[in-house]
């Protein structure tokens, strides 16, 4: 089993956007798309994708500006960004990388090349995509047998707590807002109250934290939750 990585396309040219969407969906990615820079920032704020494909020349806010915003914001400072651009000059490449882009692809490019760059970047940023087991500190999850243990002790989790923990294990130490957890664990199309997240976090804690063990989940006041990656 392999979790589907989610890619946000930011591209104002309809034909190219559709080509990218078609290509990425065919490659097995979850795809979301917007056509303007400001809209991209709103979308990322709602739920950070696993990777952003960002056109340079965009209405309202340029790709460079969008990239700088992404890097400045604590929750997205390490979000993988690939810049797409019609400008092929070396000078622009430097500016793109200076703004914080992880990679840079001049148009026109082949879908094959783009897919290879995306795979390489995702492998670096989220080694968990494609993994059969996840572990952080004393907590381990086997994705094949769907079992969880902490310090060798079997942990029994409900399906929602399992997905929550999996999301945390794939992103150790990263702080998630309740909204981000709702999108990642329950899905964007489902309406669930924010309080529901607290209920499942409480159950997850109860299951994970044995006597004398540290609380595995950190509450970040007025923000959300993160997995504590330390050894016990
Ligand atoms: Ca453009």
Coordinates of N, CA and C and ligand atoms in Angstrom, one line a residue:
X1 N 0.8 -1.2 0.0 CA 0.0 0.0 0.0 C 0.9 1.3 0.0
X2 N 0.4 2.3 -0.7 CA 1.2 3.4 -0.8 C 0.3 4.6 -0.7
X3 N 0.6 5.5 0.1 CA -0.2 6.7 0.3 C 0.0 7.6 -0.9
X4 N -1.1 8.2 -1.3 CA -1.1 9.1 -2.5 C -0.6 10.5 -2.1
X5 N 0.5 10.9 -2.8 CA 0.9 12.3 -2.5 C 0.0 13.3 -3.2
X6 N -0.2 14.4 -2.5 CA -1.0 15.4 -3.1 C -0.2 16.6 -3.6
X7 N -0.5 17.0 -4.9 CA 0.3 18.0 -5.5 C -0.7 19.2 -5.9
X8 N -0.2 20.4 -5.5 CA -1.0 21.6 -5.9 C -0.3 22.2 -7.2
X9 N -1.1 22.3 -8.2 CA -0.6 23.0 -9.4 C -1.1 24.4 -9.4
X10 N -0.1 25.3 -9.6 CA -0.5 26.8 -9.7 C 0.0 27.2 -11.1
X11 N -1.0 27.3 -12.0 CA -0.7 27.6 -13.4 C -1.9 28.3 -14.0
X12 N -1.6 29.5 -14.7 CA -2.7 30.3 -15.2 C -3.1 29.9 -16.7
X13 N -2.3 29.1 -17.3 CA -2.5 28.8 -18.7 C -3.4 27.5 -18.7
X14 N -4.7 27.6 -19.2 CA -5.6 26.5 -19.0 C -5.1 25.2 -19.7
X15 N -4.5 25.3 -20.9 CA -4.1 24.1 -21.6 C -3.0 23.4 -20.9
X16 N -2.0 24.2 -20.4 CA -0.9 23.5 -19.7 C -1.4 22.9 -18.3
X17 N -2.3 23.7 -17.7 CA -2.8 23.2 -16.4 C -3.5 21.8 -16.6
X18 N -4.3 21.7 -17.7 CA -5.0 20.4 -17.9 C -4.0 19.3 -18.3
X19 N -3.0 19.7 -19.0 CA -2.0 18.7 -19.4 C -1.3 18.2 -18.1
X20 N -0.9 19.1 -17.2 CA -0.3 18.7 -16.0 C -1.2 17.9 -15.1
X21 N -2.4 18.3 -15.0 CA -3.4 17.6 -14.2 C -3.5 16.1 -14.7
X22 N -3.7 16.0 -16.0 CA -3.9 14.7 -16.6 C -2.7 13.8 -16.3
X23 N -1.5 14.4 -16.5 CA -0.3 13.7 -16.4 C 0.0 13.2 -15.0
X24 N -0.3 14.1 -14.0 CA 0.0 13.8 -12.6 C -1.0 12.8 -12.1
X25 N -2.3 12.9 -12.5 CA -3.3 12.0 -12.0 C -3.0 10.6 -12.6
X26 N -2.5 10.6 -13.8 CA -2.2 9.3 -14.4 C -1.0 8.7 -13.7
X27 N -0.1 9.5 -13.1 CA 1.0 9.0 -12.4 C 0.7 8.6 -10.9
X28 N -0.6 8.8 -10.6 CA -1.1 8.3 -9.3 C -1.1 9.4 -8.2
X29 N -0.9 10.6 -8.5 CA -1.0 11.7 -7.5 C -2.4 12.2 -7.3
X30 N -2.6 12.7 -6.2 CA -3.9 13.5 -5.9 C -3.6 14.9 -6.4
X31 N -4.4 15.5 -7.2 CA -4.1 16.8 -7.8 C -5.2 17.8 -7.4
X32 N -4.7 19.0 -7.1 CA -5.5 20.1 -6.8 C -4.9 21.3 -7.7
X33 N -5.7 22.2 -8.2 CA -5.1 23.2 -9.0 C -5.8 24.6 -8.8
X34 N -5.0 25.6 -8.9 CA -5.5 27.0 -8.8 C -4.8 27.8 -10.0
X35 N -5.3 28.9 -10.3 CA -4.8 29.6 -11.5 C -4.2 31.0 -11.1
X36 N -4.1 31.3 -9.8 CA -3.5 32.6 -9.5 C -2.8 32.5 -8.1
X37 N -1.8 33.4 -8.0 CA -0.9 33.3 -6.9 C -1.5 33.5 -5.5
X38 N -2.4 34.4 -5.4 CA -3.1 34.7 -4.1 C -3.9 33.5 -3.7
X39 N -4.6 33.0 -4.7 CA -5.5 31.8 -4.5 C -4.6 30.6 -4.0
X40 N -3.4 30.5 -4.6 CA -2.5 29.4 -4.2 C -2.2 29.5 -2.7
X41 N -1.9 30.7 -2.2 CA -1.6 30.9 -0.8 C -2.7 30.5 0.1
X42 N -4.0 30.9 -0.3 CA -5.1 30.5 0.5 C -5.3 29.0 0.5
X43 N -5.1 28.4 -0.6 CA -5.3 26.9 -0.7 C -4.2 26.2 0.2
X44 N -3.0 26.7 0.2 CA -1.9 26.1 0.9 C -2.2 26.3 2.4
X45 N -2.7 27.5 2.8 CA -3.1 27.7 4.2 C -4.1 26.8 4.7
X46 N -5.1 26.5 3.8 CA -6.2 25.6 4.2 C -5.7 24.2 4.5
X47 N -4.8 23.7 3.6 CA -4.3 22.4 3.7 C -3.0 22.3 2.9
X48 N -1.9 22.1 3.5 CA -0.6 22.1 2.8 C -0.6 20.8 1.9
X49 N -0.3 20.9 0.7 CA -0.1 19.7 -0.2 C 1.3 19.1 0.1
X50 N 1.6 18.0 -0.5 CA 3.0 17.4 -0.4 C 4.0 18.1 -1.2
X51 N 3.5 18.7 -2.3 CA 4.4 19.4 -3.2 C 3.6 20.5 -4.0
X52 N 4.3 21.6 -4.4 CA 3.7 22.6 -5.2 C 4.4 22.7 -6.5
X53 N 3.7 22.7 -7.6 CA 4.2 23.0 -8.9 C 3.8 24.4 -9.2
X54 N 4.8 25.3 -9.3 CA 4.4 26.7 -9.3 C 4.9 27.4 -10.5
X55 N 4.0 28.0 -11.3 CA 4.4 28.8 -12.5 C 5.0 30.1 -12.0
X56 N 5.9 30.6 -12.8 CA 6.5 31.9 -12.4 C 5.6 33.1 -12.6
X57 N 5.1 33.2 -13.9 CA 4.3 34.3 -14.3 C 2.9 34.0 -14.0
X58 N 2.3 34.7 -13.0 CA 0.9 34.4 -12.6 C 0.2 35.8 -12.3
X59 N -1.1 35.8 -12.4 CA -1.9 37.0 -12.1 C -1.8 37.2 -10.5
X60 N -2.0 38.4 -10.1 CA -2.1 38.9 -8.7 C -0.8 38.7 -7.9
X61 N -0.1 37.6 -8.0 CA 1.1 37.5 -7.2 C 2.0 36.5 -8.0
X62 N 3.2 36.9 -8.2 CA 4.1 36.0 -9.0 C 4.5 34.8 -8.3
X63 N 5.0 33.8 -9.1 CA 5.4 32.6 -8.5 C 6.5 32.8 -7.5
X64 N 7.4 33.8 -7.8 CA 8.5 34.1 -6.9 C 8.0 34.6 -5.5
X65 N 6.9 35.4 -5.6 CA 6.4 36.0 -4.3 C 5.7 34.9 -3.6
X66 N 4.9 34.0 -4.3 CA 4.3 32.9 -3.6 C 5.3 32.0 -2.9
X67 N 6.4 31.7 -3.6 CA 7.4 30.9 -3.0 C 8.0 31.5 -1.8
X68 N 8.2 32.8 -1.8 CA 8.8 33.5 -0.6 C 7.8 33.4 0.6
X69 N 6.5 33.6 0.3 CA 5.5 33.5 1.3 C 5.5 32.1 1.9
X70 N 5.6 31.1 1.1 CA 5.6 29.7 1.5 C 6.8 29.5 2.5
X71 N 7.9 30.0 2.1 CA 9.1 29.8 2.9 C 9.1 30.5 4.3
X72 N 8.4 31.7 4.3 CA 8.4 32.5 5.5 C 7.4 31.9 6.5
X73 N 6.4 31.2 6.1 CA 5.4 30.8 7.0 C 5.9 29.5 7.7
X74 N 5.8 29.5 9.0 CA 6.3 28.4 9.8 C 5.8 27.0 9.4
X75 N 4.5 26.9 9.1 CA 3.9 25.6 8.8 C 4.3 25.0 7.4
X76 N 4.8 25.9 6.6 CA 5.1 25.5 5.2 C 6.5 25.8 4.8
X77 N 7.4 26.1 5.7 CA 8.7 26.5 5.4 C 9.5 25.4 4.6
X78 N 9.1 24.2 4.9 CA 9.9 23.1 4.2 C 9.0 22.4 3.2
X79 N 7.9 23.0 2.7 CA 7.1 22.4 1.7 C 7.8 22.4 0.3
X80 N 7.9 21.2 -0.3 CA 8.7 21.2 -1.6 C 8.0 22.0 -2.7
X81 N 8.8 22.8 -3.4 CA 8.3 23.7 -4.4 C 9.1 23.5 -5.7
X82 N 8.5 23.2 -6.8 CA 9.1 23.2 -8.1 C 8.6 24.3 -8.9
X83 N 9.5 25.2 -9.4 CA 9.1 26.3 -10.2 C 9.1 26.0 -11.7
X84 N 8.0 26.4 -12.4 CA 7.9 26.2 -13.8 C 8.0 27.6 -14.5
X85 N 8.8 27.7 -15.5 CA 8.9 29.0 -16.1 C 9.2 28.9 -17.6
X86 N 8.7 29.9 -18.3 CA 9.0 30.1 -19.7 C 10.3 30.7 -19.9
X87 N 10.8 31.4 -18.9 CA 12.1 32.1 -19.0 C 13.2 31.1 -18.7
X88 N 14.2 31.1 -19.6 CA 15.2 30.0 -19.5 C 16.5 30.5 -19.0
X89 N 16.6 31.8 -18.7 CA 17.9 32.4 -18.4 C 18.5 32.0 -17.1
X90 N 19.8 31.8 -17.0 CA 20.5 31.4 -15.8 C 20.1 32.4 -14.6
X91 N 20.1 33.7 -15.0 CA 19.8 34.7 -14.0 C 18.5 34.4 -13.2
X92 N 17.5 34.0 -14.0 CA 16.2 33.7 -13.4 C 16.2 32.4 -12.6
X93 N 17.0 31.5 -13.0 CA 17.1 30.3 -12.2 C 17.6 30.6 -10.8
X94 N 18.6 31.5 -10.8 CA 19.2 31.8 -9.5 C 18.2 32.5 -8.7
X95 N 17.4 33.4 -9.3 CA 16.4 34.1 -8.5 C 15.3 33.2 -8.0
X96 N 15.0 32.2 -8.8 CA 14.0 31.2 -8.4 C 14.5 30.4 -7.2
X97 N 15.7 30.0 -7.3 CA 16.3 29.2 -6.2 C 16.5 30.1 -4.9
X98 N 16.9 31.4 -5.2 CA 17.0 32.3 -4.0 C 15.7 32.5 -3.3
X99 N 14.6 32.5 -4.0 CA 13.3 32.6 -3.4 C 12.9 31.4 -2.6
X100 N 13.6 30.3 -2.8 CA 13.4 29.1 -1.9 C 12.8 28.0 -2.7
X101 N 12.8 28.0 -4.0 CA 12.3 26.9 -4.8 C 13.3 25.7 -4.6
X102 N 12.8 24.5 -4.6 CA 13.7 23.3 -4.4 C 14.2 22.9 -5.8
X103 N 13.4 23.1 -6.8 CA 13.9 22.7 -8.2 C 13.2 23.7 -9.1
X104 N 13.7 23.6 -10.4 CA 13.3 24.6 -11.4 C 13.3 23.9 -12.7
X105 N 12.1 24.0 -13.4 CA 12.0 23.4 -14.7 C 11.6 24.4 -15.8
X106 N 12.5 24.6 -16.8 CA 12.1 25.6 -17.8 C 11.1 24.9 -18.8
X107 N 10.1 25.7 -19.2 CA 9.1 25.2 -20.3 C 9.8 25.4 -21.6
X108 N 9.6 24.5 -22.6 CA 8.7 23.3 -22.4 C 9.5 22.2 -21.8
X109 N 8.8 21.3 -21.1 CA 9.4 20.2 -20.5 C 8.6 18.9 -20.9
X110 N 9.2 17.8 -20.8 CA 8.4 16.6 -21.1 C 7.8 16.1 -19.8
X111 N 6.6 15.5 -19.8 CA 5.9 14.9 -18.7 C 6.8 13.9 -17.9
X112 N 7.6 13.2 -18.7 CA 8.5 12.2 -18.1 C 9.6 12.9 -17.2
X113 N 10.1 14.0 -17.7 CA 11.1 14.7 -17.0 C 10.5 15.3 -15.7
X114 N 9.3 15.9 -15.9 CA 8.6 16.5 -14.7 C 8.4 15.4 -13.7
X115 N 7.9 14.2 -14.1 CA 7.6 13.1 -13.1 C 8.8 12.7 -12.4
X116 N 9.9 12.6 -13.1 CA 11.2 12.2 -12.5 C 11.6 13.2 -11.4
X117 N 11.5 14.5 -11.7 CA 11.9 15.5 -10.7 C 10.9 15.5 -9.5
X118 N 9.6 15.3 -9.8 CA 8.7 15.2 -8.6 C 9.0 14.0 -7.7
X119 N 9.2 12.9 -8.4 CA 9.6 11.7 -7.6 C 10.8 11.9 -6.7
X120 N 11.8 12.5 -7.3 CA 13.1 12.7 -6.6 C 12.9 13.6 -5.4
X121 N 12.1 14.7 -5.6 CA 11.9 15.7 -4.6 C 11.0 15.1 -3.5
X122 N 10.0 14.3 -3.8 CA 9.2 13.7 -2.8 C 9.9 12.6 -2.0
X123 N 10.8 11.9 -2.7 CA 11.7 10.9 -2.0 C 12.5 11.6 -0.9
X124 N 13.0 12.8 -1.3 CA 13.8 13.5 -0.3 C 13.0 14.1 0.9
X125 N 11.8 14.6 0.5 CA 11.1 15.3 1.5 C 10.2 14.4 2.4
X126 N 9.7 13.3 1.8 CA 8.8 12.4 2.5 C 9.2 11.0 2.2
X127 N 10.3 10.5 2.8 CA 10.7 9.1 2.5 C 9.6 8.1 2.9
X128 N 8.6 8.6 3.7 CA 7.6 7.6 4.1 C 6.7 7.2 3.0
X129 N 6.6 8.1 1.9 CA 5.8 7.7 0.8 C 6.4 6.5 0.1
X130 N 5.6 5.4 0.2 CA 6.2 4.2 -0.4 C 6.8 3.2 0.6
X131 N 6.9 3.6 1.8 CA 7.5 2.8 2.9 C 6.5 1.7 3.3
X132 N 7.0 0.6 3.9 CA 6.2 -0.4 4.5 C 6.0 -0.3 6.0
X133 N 6.9 0.4 6.6 CA 6.9 0.6 8.0 C 7.3 2.0 8.3
X134 N 6.8 2.6 9.4 CA 7.1 3.9 9.9 C 7.5 3.8 11.3
X135 N 8.5 4.6 11.7 CA 8.8 4.6 13.1 C 9.4 5.9 13.5
X136 N 9.0 6.4 14.7 CA 9.6 7.6 15.3 C 9.8 7.4 16.7
X137 N 11.0 7.5 17.2 CA 11.3 7.3 18.6 C 10.9 5.8 19.0
X138 N 10.1 5.7 20.0 CA 9.7 4.4 20.5 C 8.4 3.8 19.8
X139 N 7.9 4.6 18.9 CA 6.6 4.2 18.2 C 6.9 3.6 16.8
X140 N 6.3 2.5 16.6 CA 6.5 1.9 15.2 C 5.1 1.5 14.7
X141 N 5.0 1.6 13.3 CA 3.8 1.3 12.7 C 4.1 0.4 11.5
X142 N 3.5 -0.8 11.4 CA 3.7 -1.6 10.2 C 2.5 -1.4 9.3
X143 N 2.8 -0.9 8.1 CA 1.7 -0.6 7.1 C 1.2 -1.8 6.4
X144 N 1.9 -2.9 6.5 CA 1.4 -4.1 5.8 C 0.4 -4.9 6.7
X145 N 0.9 -5.0 8.0 CA 0.0 -5.8 8.9 C -0.9 -4.8 9.7
X146 N -0.8 -3.5 9.5 CA -1.6 -2.5 10.2 C -1.5 -2.7 11.7
X147 N -0.3 -2.9 12.2 CA -0.1 -3.0 13.6 C 0.8 -1.8 14.1
X148 N 0.6 -1.5 15.4 CA 1.3 -0.4 16.0 C 1.9 -0.9 17.3
X149 N 3.1 -0.5 17.6 CA 3.7 -0.8 18.9 C 4.5 0.4 19.5
X150 N 4.6 0.4 20.8 CA 5.4 1.4 21.4 C 6.3 0.7 22.5
X151 N 7.5 0.9 22.4 CA 8.5 0.2 23.3 C 8.2 -1.3 23.4
X152 N 7.8 -1.9 22.2 CA 7.6 -3.3 22.1 C 6.2 -3.7 22.5
X153 N 5.4 -2.8 23.0 CA 4.0 -3.1 23.5 C 3.1 -2.9 22.4
X154 N 2.2 -3.9 22.1 CA 1.2 -3.7 21.1 C 0.2 -2.6 21.4
X155 N -0.1 -1.8 20.5 CA -1.1 -0.7 20.7 C -2.3 -1.0 19.8
X156 N -3.5 -1.0 20.3 CA -4.7 -1.2 19.5 C -5.4 0.1 19.2
X157 N -5.5 0.4 18.0 CA -6.1 1.7 17.6 C -7.3 1.5 16.7
X158 N -8.3 2.4 16.8 CA -9.4 2.5 15.9 C -8.9 3.0 14.5
X159 N -9.7 2.8 13.5 CA -9.2 3.3 12.1 C -8.9 4.7 12.0
X160 N -9.6 5.6 12.7 CA -9.3 7.0 12.6 C -8.0 7.3 13.4
X161 N -7.9 6.7 14.6 CA -6.6 7.0 15.3 C -5.4 6.4 14.5
X162 N -5.6 5.3 13.8 CA -4.5 4.8 13.0 C -4.1 5.7 11.9
X163 N -5.1 6.3 11.2 CA -4.8 7.3 10.2 C -4.1 8.5 10.7
X164 N -4.6 9.0 11.9 CA -4.0 10.2 12.5 C -2.6 9.9 12.9
X165 N -2.3 8.8 13.5 CA -1.0 8.4 13.9 C -0.1 8.3 12.7
X166 N -0.6 7.7 11.6 CA 0.2 7.5 10.4 C 0.6 8.9 9.9
X167 N -0.4 9.8 9.9 CA -0.1 11.1 9.4 C 1.0 11.8 10.2
X168 N 1.0 11.6 11.5 CA 2.0 12.2 12.4 C 3.3 11.5 12.1
X169 N 3.3 10.2 12.0 CA 4.6 9.5 11.8 C 5.3 9.9 10.5
X170 N 4.4 10.2 9.5 CA 5.0 10.6 8.2 C 5.5 12.1 8.3
X171 N 5.2 12.8 9.3 CA 5.6 14.2 9.4 C 6.0 14.5 10.8
X172 N 7.0 13.8 11.4 CA 7.3 14.0 12.8 C 7.7 15.4 13.1
X173 N 7.3 15.8 14.2 CA 7.6 17.2 14.8 C 6.9 18.3 14.1
X174 N 6.2 18.0 13.0 CA 5.5 19.1 12.3 C 4.2 19.4 13.0
X175 N 3.9 20.6 13.2 CA 2.7 21.0 13.9 C 1.6 21.1 12.9
X176 N 0.5 20.5 13.2 CA -0.7 20.6 12.3 C -1.9 21.2 13.0
X177 N -2.5 22.1 12.3 CA -3.8 22.7 12.9 C -4.9 21.7 12.8
X178 N -5.9 21.9 13.5 CA -7.1 21.0 13.5 C -7.6 20.9 12.0
X179 N -7.7 22.0 11.3 CA -8.2 22.0 10.0 C -7.3 21.1 9.1
X180 N -6.0 21.3 9.2 CA -5.0 20.5 8.4 C -5.2 19.0 8.7
X181 N -5.4 18.7 10.0 CA -5.6 17.2 10.3 C -6.9 16.7 9.8
X182 N -8.0 17.6 9.8 CA -9.3 17.2 9.2 C -9.1 16.9 7.7
X183 N -8.4 17.7 7.0 CA -8.2 17.5 5.6 C -7.4 16.3 5.3
X184 N -6.3 16.1 6.1 CA -5.4 15.0 5.8 C -6.0 13.6 6.3
X185 N -6.8 13.6 7.3 CA -7.2 12.3 7.9 C -8.6 12.0 7.5
X186 N -9.5 13.0 7.5 CA -10.9 12.8 7.2 C -11.2 13.0 5.7
X187 N -10.4 13.9 5.1 CA -10.6 14.2 3.7 C -11.3 15.6 3.6
X188 N -11.0 16.2 2.4 CA -11.5 17.6 2.3 C -13.0 17.7 2.0
X189 N -13.6 16.6 1.6 CA -15.0 16.7 1.2 C -15.9 16.3 2.3
X190 N -15.3 16.0 3.5 CA -16.2 15.5 4.6 C -16.3 16.7 5.5
X191 N -17.6 16.9 6.0 CA -17.7 18.0 7.0 C -17.7 17.4 8.4
X192 N -16.6 17.8 9.1 CA -16.5 17.3 10.5 C -16.1 18.5 11.3
X193 N -16.6 18.6 12.6 CA -16.3 19.7 13.4 C -14.9 19.6 13.9
X194 N -14.3 20.7 14.2 CA -12.9 20.7 14.7 C -12.8 20.0 16.0
X195 N -13.8 20.0 16.8 CA -13.8 19.3 18.1 C -13.6 17.8 18.0
X196 N -14.0 17.3 16.8 CA -13.8 15.9 16.6 C -12.4 15.5 16.6
X197 N -11.5 16.4 16.1 CA -10.1 16.1 16.1 C -9.6 15.9 17.5
X198 N -10.1 16.8 18.4 CA -9.6 16.7 19.8 C -10.1 15.4 20.5
X199 N -11.2 14.9 20.1 CA -11.7 13.6 20.6 C -10.8 12.5 20.2
X200 N -10.4 12.5 18.9 CA -9.6 11.4 18.4 C -8.2 11.5 18.9
X201 N -7.7 12.7 19.1 CA -6.3 12.9 19.7 C -6.3 12.4 21.1
X202 N -7.4 12.6 21.9 CA -7.5 12.1 23.2 C -7.4 10.6 23.2
X203 N -8.2 10.0 22.3 CA -8.1 8.5 22.2 C -6.8 8.0 21.8
X204 N -6.1 8.7 20.9 CA -4.8 8.3 20.4 C -3.8 8.4 21.6
X205 N -3.9 9.5 22.3 CA -3.0 9.6 23.5 C -3.2 8.5 24.5
X206 N -4.4 8.2 24.8 CA -4.8 7.2 25.8 C -4.2 5.9 25.4
X207 N -4.3 5.6 24.1 CA -3.8 4.3 23.6 C -2.2 4.3 23.6
X208 N -1.6 5.4 23.2 CA -0.2 5.4 23.0 C 0.6 5.5 24.3
X209 N 0.1 6.3 25.2 CA 0.9 6.6 26.4 C 0.7 5.6 27.5
X210 N 1.7 4.8 27.7 CA 1.7 3.8 28.8 C 2.2 4.4 30.1
X211 N 2.2 3.7 31.1 CA 2.6 4.2 32.4 C 4.1 4.6 32.3
X212 N 4.4 5.8 32.8 CA 5.8 6.2 32.8 C 6.4 6.7 31.5
X213 N 5.5 6.6 30.4 CA 6.0 7.1 29.1 C 5.6 8.5 28.9
X214 N 6.5 9.2 28.1 CA 6.2 10.6 27.8 C 4.9 10.7 27.0
X215 N 4.3 11.8 27.0 CA 3.1 12.1 26.1 C 3.7 12.2 24.7
X216 N 3.2 11.3 23.8 CA 3.7 11.2 22.5 C 3.2 12.4 21.6
X217 N 2.2 13.0 22.1 CA 1.6 14.1 21.2 C 1.7 15.4 22.0
X218 N 2.2 16.3 21.3 CA 2.4 17.7 21.9 C 1.2 18.6 21.5
X219 N 0.6 19.2 22.5 CA -0.4 20.2 22.1 C 0.3 21.5 22.0
X220 N 0.1 22.2 20.8 CA 0.7 23.5 20.6 C -0.4 24.5 20.8
X221 N -0.3 25.2 21.9 CA -1.4 26.1 22.3 C -1.9 27.0 21.1
X222 N -3.2 27.1 20.9 CA -3.8 27.9 19.9 C -3.4 27.6 18.5
X223 N -2.7 26.4 18.3 CA -2.3 26.1 17.0 C -2.8 24.7 16.6
X224 N -2.3 23.7 17.3 CA -2.8 22.3 17.0 C -1.9 21.3 17.7
X225 N -1.5 20.3 17.0 CA -0.8 19.1 17.6 C 0.4 18.7 16.7
X226 N 1.4 18.1 17.4 CA 2.5 17.5 16.7 C 2.9 16.2 17.4
X227 N 3.6 15.4 16.7 CA 4.1 14.1 17.3 C 5.5 14.4 17.9
X228 N 5.7 14.0 19.1 CA 7.1 14.2 19.7 C 7.9 13.1 19.3
X229 N 9.1 13.4 18.7 CA 9.9 12.3 18.1 C 10.9 11.7 19.0
X230 N 11.0 12.1 20.2 CA 12.0 11.6 21.1 C 11.9 10.2 21.5
X231 N 13.1 9.6 21.8 CA 13.1 8.2 22.4 C 12.6 8.3 23.8
X232 N 12.0 7.3 24.3 CA 11.6 7.3 25.7 C 12.8 7.0 26.6
Ligands
LIG1 CA1 1.9 31.8 -16.5

